[in-house]
Short mmCIF file of C-alpha atoms and ligand atoms in Angstrom, two decimals:
data_model
loop_
_atom_site.label_atom_id
_atom_site.label_comp_id
_atom_site.label_asym_id
_atom_site.label_seq_id
_atom_site.Cartn_x
_atom_site.Cartn_y
_atom_site.Cartn_z
CA UNK W 1 -18.31 118.45 21.68
CA UNK W 2 -17.45 114.89 20.61
CA UNK W 3 -16.51 112.67 23.59
CA UNK W 4 -15.65 109.02 24.16
CA UNK W 5 -17.62 106.96 26.66
CA UNK W 6 -17.65 103.40 27.96
CA UNK W 7 -20.98 101.56 28.18
CA UNK W 8 -21.90 98.14 29.57
CA UNK W 9 -21.93 95.88 26.50
CA UNK W 10 -23.03 92.65 28.21
CA UNK W 11 -23.34 91.14 31.67
CA UNK W 12 -20.84 88.39 32.53
CA UNK W 13 -23.52 86.54 34.53
CA UNK W 14 -23.29 86.26 38.29
CA UNK W 15 -21.11 83.10 38.21
CA UNK W 16 -18.43 84.08 35.71
CA UNK W 17 -15.15 85.98 35.50
CA UNK W 18 -15.70 89.35 33.74
CA UNK W 19 -14.13 90.03 30.35
CA UNK W 20 -13.09 93.35 28.73
CA UNK W 21 -15.68 92.54 26.03
CA UNK W 22 -18.37 93.21 28.66
CA UNK W 23 -17.55 96.89 28.03
CA UNK W 24 -17.85 98.86 24.78
CA UNK W 25 -16.33 102.19 23.74
CA UNK W 26 -18.66 104.64 21.98
CA UNK W 27 -18.60 108.24 20.82
CA UNK W 28 -21.26 110.70 21.79
CA UNK W 29 -21.87 114.43 21.40
CA UNK W 30 -22.34 116.74 24.39
CA UNK W 31 -24.95 119.39 23.69
CA UNK W 32 -23.52 122.94 23.86
CA UNK W 33 -24.34 125.06 26.91
CA UNK W 34 -25.19 124.10 30.48
CA UNK W 35 -28.44 124.04 32.45
CA UNK W 36 -28.50 125.70 35.88
CA UNK W 37 -26.52 123.66 38.50
CA UNK W 38 -24.66 121.76 35.76
CA UNK W 39 -20.87 121.50 35.41
CA UNK W 40 -18.74 120.49 32.41
CA UNK W 41 -15.78 118.39 33.57
CA UNK W 42 -12.76 116.97 31.80
CA UNK W 43 -11.78 113.56 33.18
CA UNK W 44 -8.21 113.10 34.42
CA UNK W 45 -8.32 109.71 36.18
CA UNK W 46 -10.90 106.96 36.67
CA UNK W 47 -10.95 104.24 39.29
CA UNK W 48 -11.74 100.56 38.81
CA UNK W 49 -12.91 98.80 41.97
CA UNK W 50 -14.00 95.31 43.03
CA UNK W 51 -17.57 96.41 43.96
CA UNK W 52 -18.10 97.17 40.26
CA UNK W 53 -18.25 93.42 39.61
CA UNK W 54 -21.52 93.44 41.59
CA UNK W 55 -22.84 96.36 39.50
CA UNK W 56 -22.33 94.26 36.35
CA UNK W 57 -25.05 91.87 37.56
CA UNK W 58 -28.76 92.40 36.99
CA UNK W 59 -29.14 92.27 40.78
CA UNK W 60 -26.08 93.77 42.52
CA UNK W 61 -26.83 91.89 45.76
CA UNK W 62 -26.32 95.05 47.86
CA UNK W 63 -28.92 97.72 48.54
CA UNK W 64 -26.42 100.59 48.12
CA UNK W 65 -25.14 99.43 44.71
CA UNK W 66 -27.26 100.12 41.63
CA UNK W 67 -26.74 97.71 38.75
CA UNK W 68 -25.27 99.33 35.62
CA UNK W 69 -27.72 99.37 32.72
CA UNK W 70 -26.90 97.71 29.41
CA UNK W 71 -25.73 100.15 26.71
CA UNK W 72 -25.62 103.03 29.21
CA UNK W 73 -22.56 104.90 30.43
CA UNK W 74 -20.79 103.16 33.28
CA UNK W 75 -19.80 105.22 36.37
CA UNK W 76 -17.55 105.02 39.42
CA UNK W 77 -14.84 107.00 41.19
CA UNK W 78 -13.27 109.76 39.12
CA UNK W 79 -11.24 112.94 39.36
CA UNK W 80 -11.11 115.76 36.86
CA UNK W 81 -11.06 119.44 36.22
CA UNK W 82 -13.94 121.89 35.80
CA UNK W 83 -14.08 123.39 32.31
CA UNK W 84 -17.20 125.48 32.78
CA UNK W 85 -19.85 125.73 35.44
CA UNK W 86 -23.34 126.97 36.17
CA UNK W 87 -23.11 125.78 39.81
CA UNK W 88 -22.16 128.32 42.49
CA UNK W 89 -19.69 125.98 44.23
CA UNK W 90 -17.47 125.34 41.18
CA UNK W 91 -15.33 127.50 38.89
CA UNK W 92 -13.24 126.78 35.81
CA UNK W 93 -9.98 125.09 36.84
CA UNK W 94 -11.28 123.55 40.10
CA UNK W 95 -10.19 119.97 40.69
CA UNK W 96 -13.19 117.83 41.60
CA UNK W 97 -13.98 114.22 42.40
CA UNK W 98 -17.08 112.01 42.61
CA UNK W 99 -18.08 108.40 43.47
CA UNK W 100 -20.36 108.41 40.42
CA UNK W 101 -18.22 109.91 37.67
CA UNK W 102 -19.30 108.78 34.17
CA UNK W 103 -16.70 106.78 32.25
CA UNK W 104 -16.39 109.56 29.66
CA UNK W 105 -13.53 111.78 28.49
CA UNK W 106 -15.69 114.84 29.26
CA UNK W 107 -19.11 114.94 30.91
CA UNK W 108 -21.85 117.32 31.91
CA UNK W 109 -22.84 116.42 35.47
CA UNK W 110 -24.97 117.87 38.27
CA UNK W 111 -22.78 119.88 40.65
CA UNK W 112 -24.35 117.94 43.53
CA UNK W 113 -22.39 114.75 42.66
CA UNK W 114 -19.02 116.56 42.87
CA UNK W 115 -16.71 117.40 45.74
CA UNK W 116 -13.97 119.99 45.35
CA UNK W 117 -10.48 118.79 46.40
CA UNK W 118 -7.27 120.64 47.19
CA UNK W 119 -4.34 119.44 45.02
CA UNK W 120 -1.82 120.55 47.65
CA UNK W 121 -3.15 117.80 49.95
CA UNK W 122 -1.50 115.25 47.61
CA UNK W 123 1.44 117.37 46.37
CA UNK W 124 -0.25 117.47 42.95
CA UNK W 125 -0.58 113.65 42.58
CA UNK W 126 -4.25 113.92 41.68
CA UNK W 127 -4.75 110.16 41.17
CA UNK W 128 -4.18 109.74 44.95
CA UNK W 129 -7.69 111.19 45.43
CA UNK W 130 -8.99 107.87 44.07
CA UNK W 131 -6.71 105.76 46.25
CA UNK W 132 -4.58 106.49 49.31
CA UNK W 133 -6.17 109.92 49.87
CA UNK W 134 -9.58 108.84 48.59
CA UNK W 135 -12.11 106.09 49.05
CA UNK W 136 -9.73 103.15 49.48
CA UNK W 137 -7.40 105.03 51.86
CA UNK W 138 -10.42 106.07 53.93
CA UNK W 139 -11.64 102.49 54.00
CA UNK W 140 -8.28 101.31 55.30
CA UNK W 141 -7.82 104.07 57.89
CA UNK W 142 -11.38 104.15 59.21
CA UNK W 143 -11.78 100.36 58.99
CA UNK W 144 -8.67 99.87 61.13
CA UNK W 145 -9.67 102.56 63.63
CA UNK W 146 -13.37 101.67 63.90
CA UNK W 147 -13.16 97.89 63.98
CA UNK W 148 -9.52 96.93 64.60
CA UNK W 149 -9.16 97.73 68.33
CA UNK W 150 -5.43 98.37 67.94
CA UNK W 151 -3.81 99.46 71.21
CA UNK W 152 -0.31 100.91 71.09
CA UNK W 153 2.10 98.84 73.19
CA UNK W 154 -0.21 95.81 73.34
CA UNK W 155 2.11 93.67 71.17
CA UNK W 156 -0.61 92.88 68.62
CA UNK W 157 -0.15 90.97 65.38
CA UNK W 158 -2.12 92.24 62.38
CA UNK W 159 -2.73 90.15 59.26
CA UNK W 160 -4.03 91.78 56.07
CA UNK W 161 -5.36 89.83 53.06
CA UNK W 162 -5.37 91.45 49.63
CA UNK W 163 -2.40 93.18 51.23
CA UNK W 164 -0.77 94.54 48.09
CA UNK W 165 -3.98 96.14 46.82
CA UNK W 166 -5.40 99.62 47.33
CA UNK W 167 -7.09 99.08 50.72
CA UNK W 168 -4.72 96.38 51.97
CA UNK W 169 -1.49 98.27 51.33
CA UNK W 170 -2.77 101.24 53.34
CA UNK W 171 -4.41 99.14 56.09
CA UNK W 172 -1.13 97.35 56.85
CA UNK W 173 0.80 100.62 57.04
CA UNK W 174 -1.83 102.21 59.30
CA UNK W 175 -1.66 99.15 61.56
CA UNK W 176 2.09 99.57 61.86
CA UNK W 177 1.86 103.35 62.42
CA UNK W 178 -0.88 102.84 65.05
CA UNK W 179 1.30 100.44 67.03
CA UNK W 180 0.89 96.83 65.91
CA UNK W 181 4.16 95.08 66.66
CA UNK W 182 3.88 92.67 63.72
CA UNK W 183 2.12 93.21 60.37
CA UNK W 184 1.89 90.29 57.93
CA UNK W 185 0.40 90.57 54.44
CA UNK W 186 -1.15 87.87 52.26
CA UNK W 187 -1.13 88.48 48.51
CA UNK W 188 -0.83 86.77 45.15
CA UNK W 189 2.72 87.14 43.81
CA UNK W 190 6.37 87.15 44.80
CA UNK W 191 6.80 90.72 43.52
CA UNK W 192 3.91 91.85 45.69
CA UNK W 193 5.41 90.09 48.75
CA UNK W 194 8.72 91.84 48.09
CA UNK W 195 7.04 95.25 47.78
CA UNK W 196 5.15 94.78 51.05
CA UNK W 197 8.28 94.01 53.03
CA UNK W 198 10.88 96.17 51.27
CA UNK W 199 8.80 99.22 50.35
CA UNK W 200 5.95 99.34 52.85
CA UNK W 201 7.62 97.97 55.99
CA UNK W 202 5.46 94.87 56.53
CA UNK W 203 7.15 92.36 58.88
CA UNK W 204 6.41 89.45 56.54
CA UNK W 205 4.38 88.41 53.50
CA UNK W 206 2.79 85.18 52.25
CA UNK W 207 2.05 84.38 48.61
CA UNK W 208 -1.25 82.47 48.81
CA UNK W 209 -0.89 81.25 45.22
CA UNK W 210 2.45 79.49 45.92
CA UNK W 211 2.63 78.90 49.65
CA UNK W 212 0.60 76.97 52.18
CA UNK W 213 -1.13 79.84 54.01
CA UNK W 214 -1.53 77.92 57.26
CA UNK W 215 2.18 77.08 57.41
CA UNK W 216 3.13 80.62 56.33
CA UNK W 217 1.02 82.11 59.13
CA UNK W 218 2.53 79.74 61.73
CA UNK W 219 5.99 80.88 60.69
CA UNK W 220 5.21 84.62 60.42
CA UNK W 221 2.85 84.94 63.40
CA UNK W 222 4.44 82.98 66.28
CA UNK W 223 2.24 84.75 68.86
CA UNK W 224 -1.01 84.13 66.95
CA UNK W 225 -3.15 86.80 65.23
CA UNK W 226 -5.01 89.56 67.07
CA UNK W 227 -6.42 91.68 64.24
CA UNK W 228 -7.36 90.57 60.71
CA UNK W 229 -8.19 93.09 57.94
CA UNK W 230 -10.13 90.88 55.53
CA UNK W 231 -10.36 91.94 51.90
CA UNK W 232 -10.78 88.53 50.31
CA UNK W 233 -12.79 85.96 52.31
CA UNK W 234 -12.87 82.29 51.26
CA UNK W 235 -10.11 79.77 52.08
CA UNK W 236 -7.49 82.45 52.87
CA UNK W 237 -9.72 83.94 55.57
CA UNK W 238 -10.64 80.52 56.99
CA UNK W 239 -6.89 79.85 57.42
CA UNK W 240 -6.30 83.22 59.12
CA UNK W 241 -9.28 82.94 61.49
CA UNK W 242 -8.13 79.44 62.51
CA UNK W 243 -4.94 80.99 63.97
CA UNK W 244 -6.53 84.00 65.66
CA UNK W 245 -6.16 84.59 69.38
CA UNK W 246 -8.97 84.69 71.94
CA UNK W 247 -10.76 88.07 71.81
CA UNK W 248 -9.37 88.96 68.37
CA UNK W 249 -11.03 91.23 65.80
CA UNK W 250 -11.82 90.67 62.12
CA UNK W 251 -12.47 93.81 60.04
CA UNK W 252 -14.84 92.55 57.35
CA UNK W 253 -13.91 94.95 54.57
CA UNK W 254 -14.57 92.88 51.45
CA UNK W 255 -14.69 89.32 50.10
CA UNK W 256 -13.30 89.57 46.58
CA UNK W 257 -12.66 85.84 46.25
CA UNK W 258 -16.46 85.41 46.11
CA UNK W 259 -17.49 88.25 43.75
CA UNK W 260 -17.57 86.07 40.63
CA UNK W 261 -19.92 83.67 42.39
CA UNK W 262 -23.67 83.83 42.86
CA UNK W 263 -23.60 84.20 46.65
CA UNK W 264 -25.03 86.91 48.95
CA UNK W 265 -22.80 89.55 50.59
CA UNK W 266 -21.28 88.75 52.98
CA UNK W 267 -21.00 85.14 51.83
CA UNK W 268 -21.85 82.42 54.38
CA UNK W 269 -18.97 81.03 56.50
CA UNK W 270 -18.14 77.36 56.93
CA UNK W 271 -19.35 75.68 60.15
CA UNK W 272 -15.75 75.32 61.27
CA UNK W 273 -14.96 79.05 60.88
CA UNK W 274 -18.20 80.04 62.61
CA UNK W 275 -17.27 77.74 65.48
CA UNK W 276 -13.73 79.22 65.64
CA UNK W 277 -15.19 82.74 65.91
CA UNK W 278 -17.69 81.73 68.59
CA UNK W 279 -15.31 79.64 70.68
CA UNK W 280 -12.59 82.31 70.74
CA UNK W 281 -14.97 85.22 71.18
CA UNK W 282 -13.66 86.95 68.02
CA UNK W 283 -15.61 89.94 66.70
CA UNK W 284 -16.23 90.02 62.93
CA UNK W 285 -18.03 93.21 62.05
CA UNK W 286 -18.90 94.41 58.59
CA UNK W 287 -17.30 97.76 57.73
CA UNK W 288 -18.71 100.04 55.01
CA UNK W 289 -16.82 103.27 54.45
CA UNK W 290 -19.95 105.06 53.21
CA UNK W 291 -21.39 104.75 56.74
CA UNK W 292 -18.53 106.88 58.13
CA UNK W 293 -18.55 109.86 55.77
CA UNK W 294 -18.91 112.33 58.66
CA UNK W 295 -15.28 111.48 59.50
CA UNK W 296 -14.07 111.69 55.90
CA UNK W 297 -12.68 115.25 55.86
CA UNK W 298 -10.48 114.79 58.93
CA UNK W 299 -9.38 111.34 57.81
CA UNK W 300 -8.46 112.59 54.31
CA UNK W 301 -6.37 115.39 55.85
CA UNK W 302 -4.59 112.81 58.02
CA UNK W 303 -3.96 110.54 55.02
CA UNK W 304 -2.71 113.51 52.96
CA UNK W 305 -0.22 114.54 55.60
CA UNK W 306 0.97 110.95 56.15
CA UNK W 307 1.57 110.67 52.39
CA UNK W 308 3.29 114.02 51.90
CA UNK W 309 5.50 113.48 54.96
CA UNK W 310 6.57 110.08 53.57
CA UNK W 311 5.18 108.04 56.47
CA UNK W 312 2.58 106.37 54.24
CA UNK W 313 3.91 104.97 50.96
CA UNK W 314 1.58 104.91 47.95
CA UNK W 315 1.52 102.09 45.40
CA UNK W 316 -0.35 102.57 42.12
CA UNK W 317 -0.73 100.75 38.82
CA UNK W 318 -1.69 103.13 36.01
CA UNK W 319 -3.27 102.07 32.71
CA UNK W 320 -3.66 104.66 29.96
CA UNK W 321 -6.70 105.54 27.86
CA UNK W 322 -10.46 105.31 28.25
CA UNK W 323 -10.47 102.45 25.75
CA UNK W 324 -8.66 100.36 28.38
CA UNK W 325 -11.18 100.73 31.23
CA UNK W 326 -12.48 97.16 30.77
CA UNK W 327 -8.95 95.77 30.47
CA UNK W 328 -7.88 97.55 33.66
CA UNK W 329 -10.97 96.40 35.58
CA UNK W 330 -10.59 92.75 34.56
CA UNK W 331 -6.85 92.83 35.28
CA UNK W 332 -7.45 94.23 38.79
CA UNK W 333 -10.02 91.51 39.50
CA UNK W 334 -7.33 88.90 38.70
CA UNK W 335 -4.53 90.55 40.68
CA UNK W 336 -2.79 92.48 37.87
CA UNK W 337 -2.44 95.57 40.09
CA UNK W 338 0.16 96.53 42.68
CA UNK W 339 -1.57 99.11 44.87
CA UNK W 340 -4.47 101.13 43.51
CA UNK W 341 -5.51 100.42 39.90
CA UNK W 342 -6.06 103.71 38.11
CA UNK W 343 -6.78 104.61 34.48
CA UNK W 344 -5.35 107.88 33.20
CA UNK W 345 -7.79 109.52 30.79
CA UNK W 346 -6.16 112.89 30.06
CA UNK W 347 -3.29 115.12 31.21
N1 NDP O 401 -16.15 97.97 52.92
C1 NDP O 401 -15.89 99.02 52.18
O1 NDP O 401 -16.34 100.13 52.44
C2 NDP O 401 -14.99 98.82 51.03
C3 NDP O 401 -14.59 97.56 50.73
N2 NDP O 401 -13.73 97.34 49.71
C4 NDP O 401 -13.32 95.95 49.51
O2 NDP O 401 -11.93 95.87 49.79
C5 NDP O 401 -11.35 94.83 49.03
C6 NDP O 401 -10.13 95.37 48.29
O3 NDP O 401 -10.54 96.37 47.39
P1 NDP O 401 -9.44 97.26 46.63
O4 NDP O 401 -8.37 97.57 47.58
O5 NDP O 401 -10.15 98.33 45.95
O6 NDP O 401 -8.92 96.24 45.52
P2 NDP O 401 -7.42 95.76 45.31
O7 NDP O 401 -6.59 96.89 44.92
O8 NDP O 401 -7.03 94.96 46.52
O9 NDP O 401 -7.57 94.80 44.05
C7 NDP O 401 -8.19 93.56 44.15
C8 NDP O 401 -7.18 92.46 44.55
O10 NDP O 401 -7.88 91.33 45.02
C9 NDP O 401 -7.02 90.21 44.92
N3 NDP O 401 -7.82 89.03 44.56
C10 NDP O 401 -8.55 88.83 43.44
N4 NDP O 401 -9.13 87.61 43.47
C11 NDP O 401 -8.74 87.03 44.63
C12 NDP O 401 -8.99 85.75 45.24
N5 NDP O 401 -9.77 84.84 44.66
N6 NDP O 401 -8.42 85.49 46.43
C13 NDP O 401 -7.63 86.40 47.03
N7 NDP O 401 -7.35 87.62 46.52
C14 NDP O 401 -7.90 87.93 45.33
C15 NDP O 401 -5.99 90.53 43.85
O11 NDP O 401 -4.69 90.56 44.44
P3 NDP O 401 -3.76 89.25 44.60
O12 NDP O 401 -2.69 89.35 43.58
O13 NDP O 401 -3.26 89.37 45.99
O14 NDP O 401 -4.63 88.06 44.37
C16 NDP O 401 -6.36 91.94 43.38
O15 NDP O 401 -5.25 92.74 43.13
C17 NDP O 401 -12.44 94.31 48.12
O16 NDP O 401 -12.99 93.16 48.69
C18 NDP O 401 -13.45 95.43 48.10
O17 NDP O 401 -14.75 94.99 47.84
C19 NDP O 401 -13.23 98.34 48.97
C20 NDP O 401 -13.60 99.62 49.22
C21 NDP O 401 -14.55 99.97 50.23
C1 LIG O 402 -21.54 93.65 47.45
C2 LIG O 402 -20.05 93.78 47.58
C3 LIG O 402 -19.62 94.96 48.38
C4 LIG O 402 -18.24 94.79 48.82
C5 LIG O 402 -17.70 95.90 49.61
C6 LIG O 402 -17.29 97.05 48.75
O1 LIG O 402 -16.42 96.94 47.92
C7 LIG O 402 -17.96 98.29 48.99
C8 LIG O 402 -17.69 99.37 48.27
C9 LIG O 402 -18.37 100.64 48.50
C10 LIG O 402 -18.30 101.50 47.29
C11 LIG O 402 -19.67 101.81 46.79
C12 LIG O 402 -19.61 102.85 45.78
C13 LIG O 402 -20.58 103.52 45.23
C14 LIG O 402 -21.99 103.27 45.43
C15 LIG O 402 -22.82 104.24 44.66
C16 LIG O 402 -23.00 103.82 43.24
C17 LIG O 402 -24.37 103.33 42.99
O2 LIG O 402 -24.60 102.13 43.13
O3 LIG O 402 -25.21 104.11 42.57
C18 LIG O 402 -17.50 102.71 47.73
O4 LIG O 402 -17.56 103.83 47.03
C19 LIG O 402 -17.71 102.81 49.17
C20 LIG O 402 -17.72 101.39 49.63
O5 LIG O 402 -18.42 101.27 50.81
#
């Protein structure tokens, strides 16, 4: 069978913005037949995610992220359908997902990398398994619950950076559903600010590209900030932490503003921000969703029912075609996405 695949064409270098030319589309032939434990899958949707920027480097900077190899098939989150199987757990027609799905139109994979999913959990919106009812939704839900210390009725103000993205858009909604009295998002466009307030029920939104974040926070958070879901790091996070209340909590989810720079993860904080955290006794704990996979099944069921009941709104930006994987990835890294950035590969 002739299939299309995306390989890593070149590395951007650890201090540069990635370019679609860093990826290359190739054709390859899948050998007929399957070995024992193997499964032939057809790809429906692929995910592009910020951590992939680190996998483009020779050294990813994180022990759990393997660098992609030059001229080899790239991989990441994917969802697809089983076409044939020599693994006991999978049958033709099953819908399956994986964190390490090859960027190919079809692929032969080991059954052990797949998990079977139930389409009714997402009312048939299978791309949600890569977003709100998948890895980024889990990150938002479990990050808020494990590190946010939200107490219903405690009149807490939550601020979310990267608020119109995949994790941020869910984190803000979970904060509201769990009882925060004020939820303010920080994001990079007027359209995104509008979507947060009008579609997702955020109390307010700040466009960090146009507005002074410090002034915007003073206006939107008159009682200070109790919980901060941090997706971006850098200057935005310094401004948020400066207005946090005594005993507040920072959920250190990601630091995308630093991923095109040659710095360790998490990147070092300024003296002033370190002093703010210490003086106000603010916790700032790193959260990694992969460390909480024992809670994944229950959390995915909760996310699924919040979505299907309409309590959790899903935002997605869908690009079409495997040839556009690099375009979609680079666009997401620059803020081209509203909600989860997905690439549709086949029907
Ligand atoms: N800890 C964990 O287990 C996990 C962590 N993450 C982290 O969560 C964060 C969000 O990921 P995800 O939801 O998938 O991605 P998003 O859907 O949020 O997409 C990335 C967004 O980052 C914003 N951005 C890009 N550059 C900057 C910058 N310099 N300053 C501020 N914002 C910027 C852009 O939005 P805008 O228009 O607002 O600039 C862009 O849309 C990332 O840091 C990621 O690494 C993700 C999954 C798991
Ligand atoms: C170094 C930057 C990390 C920033 C945080 C982040 O985005 C973490 C994301 C992970 C991501 C890892 C995915 C797959 C790892 C396996 C692939 C491999 O390297 O072989 C996600 O799936 C879970 C998050 O914790």
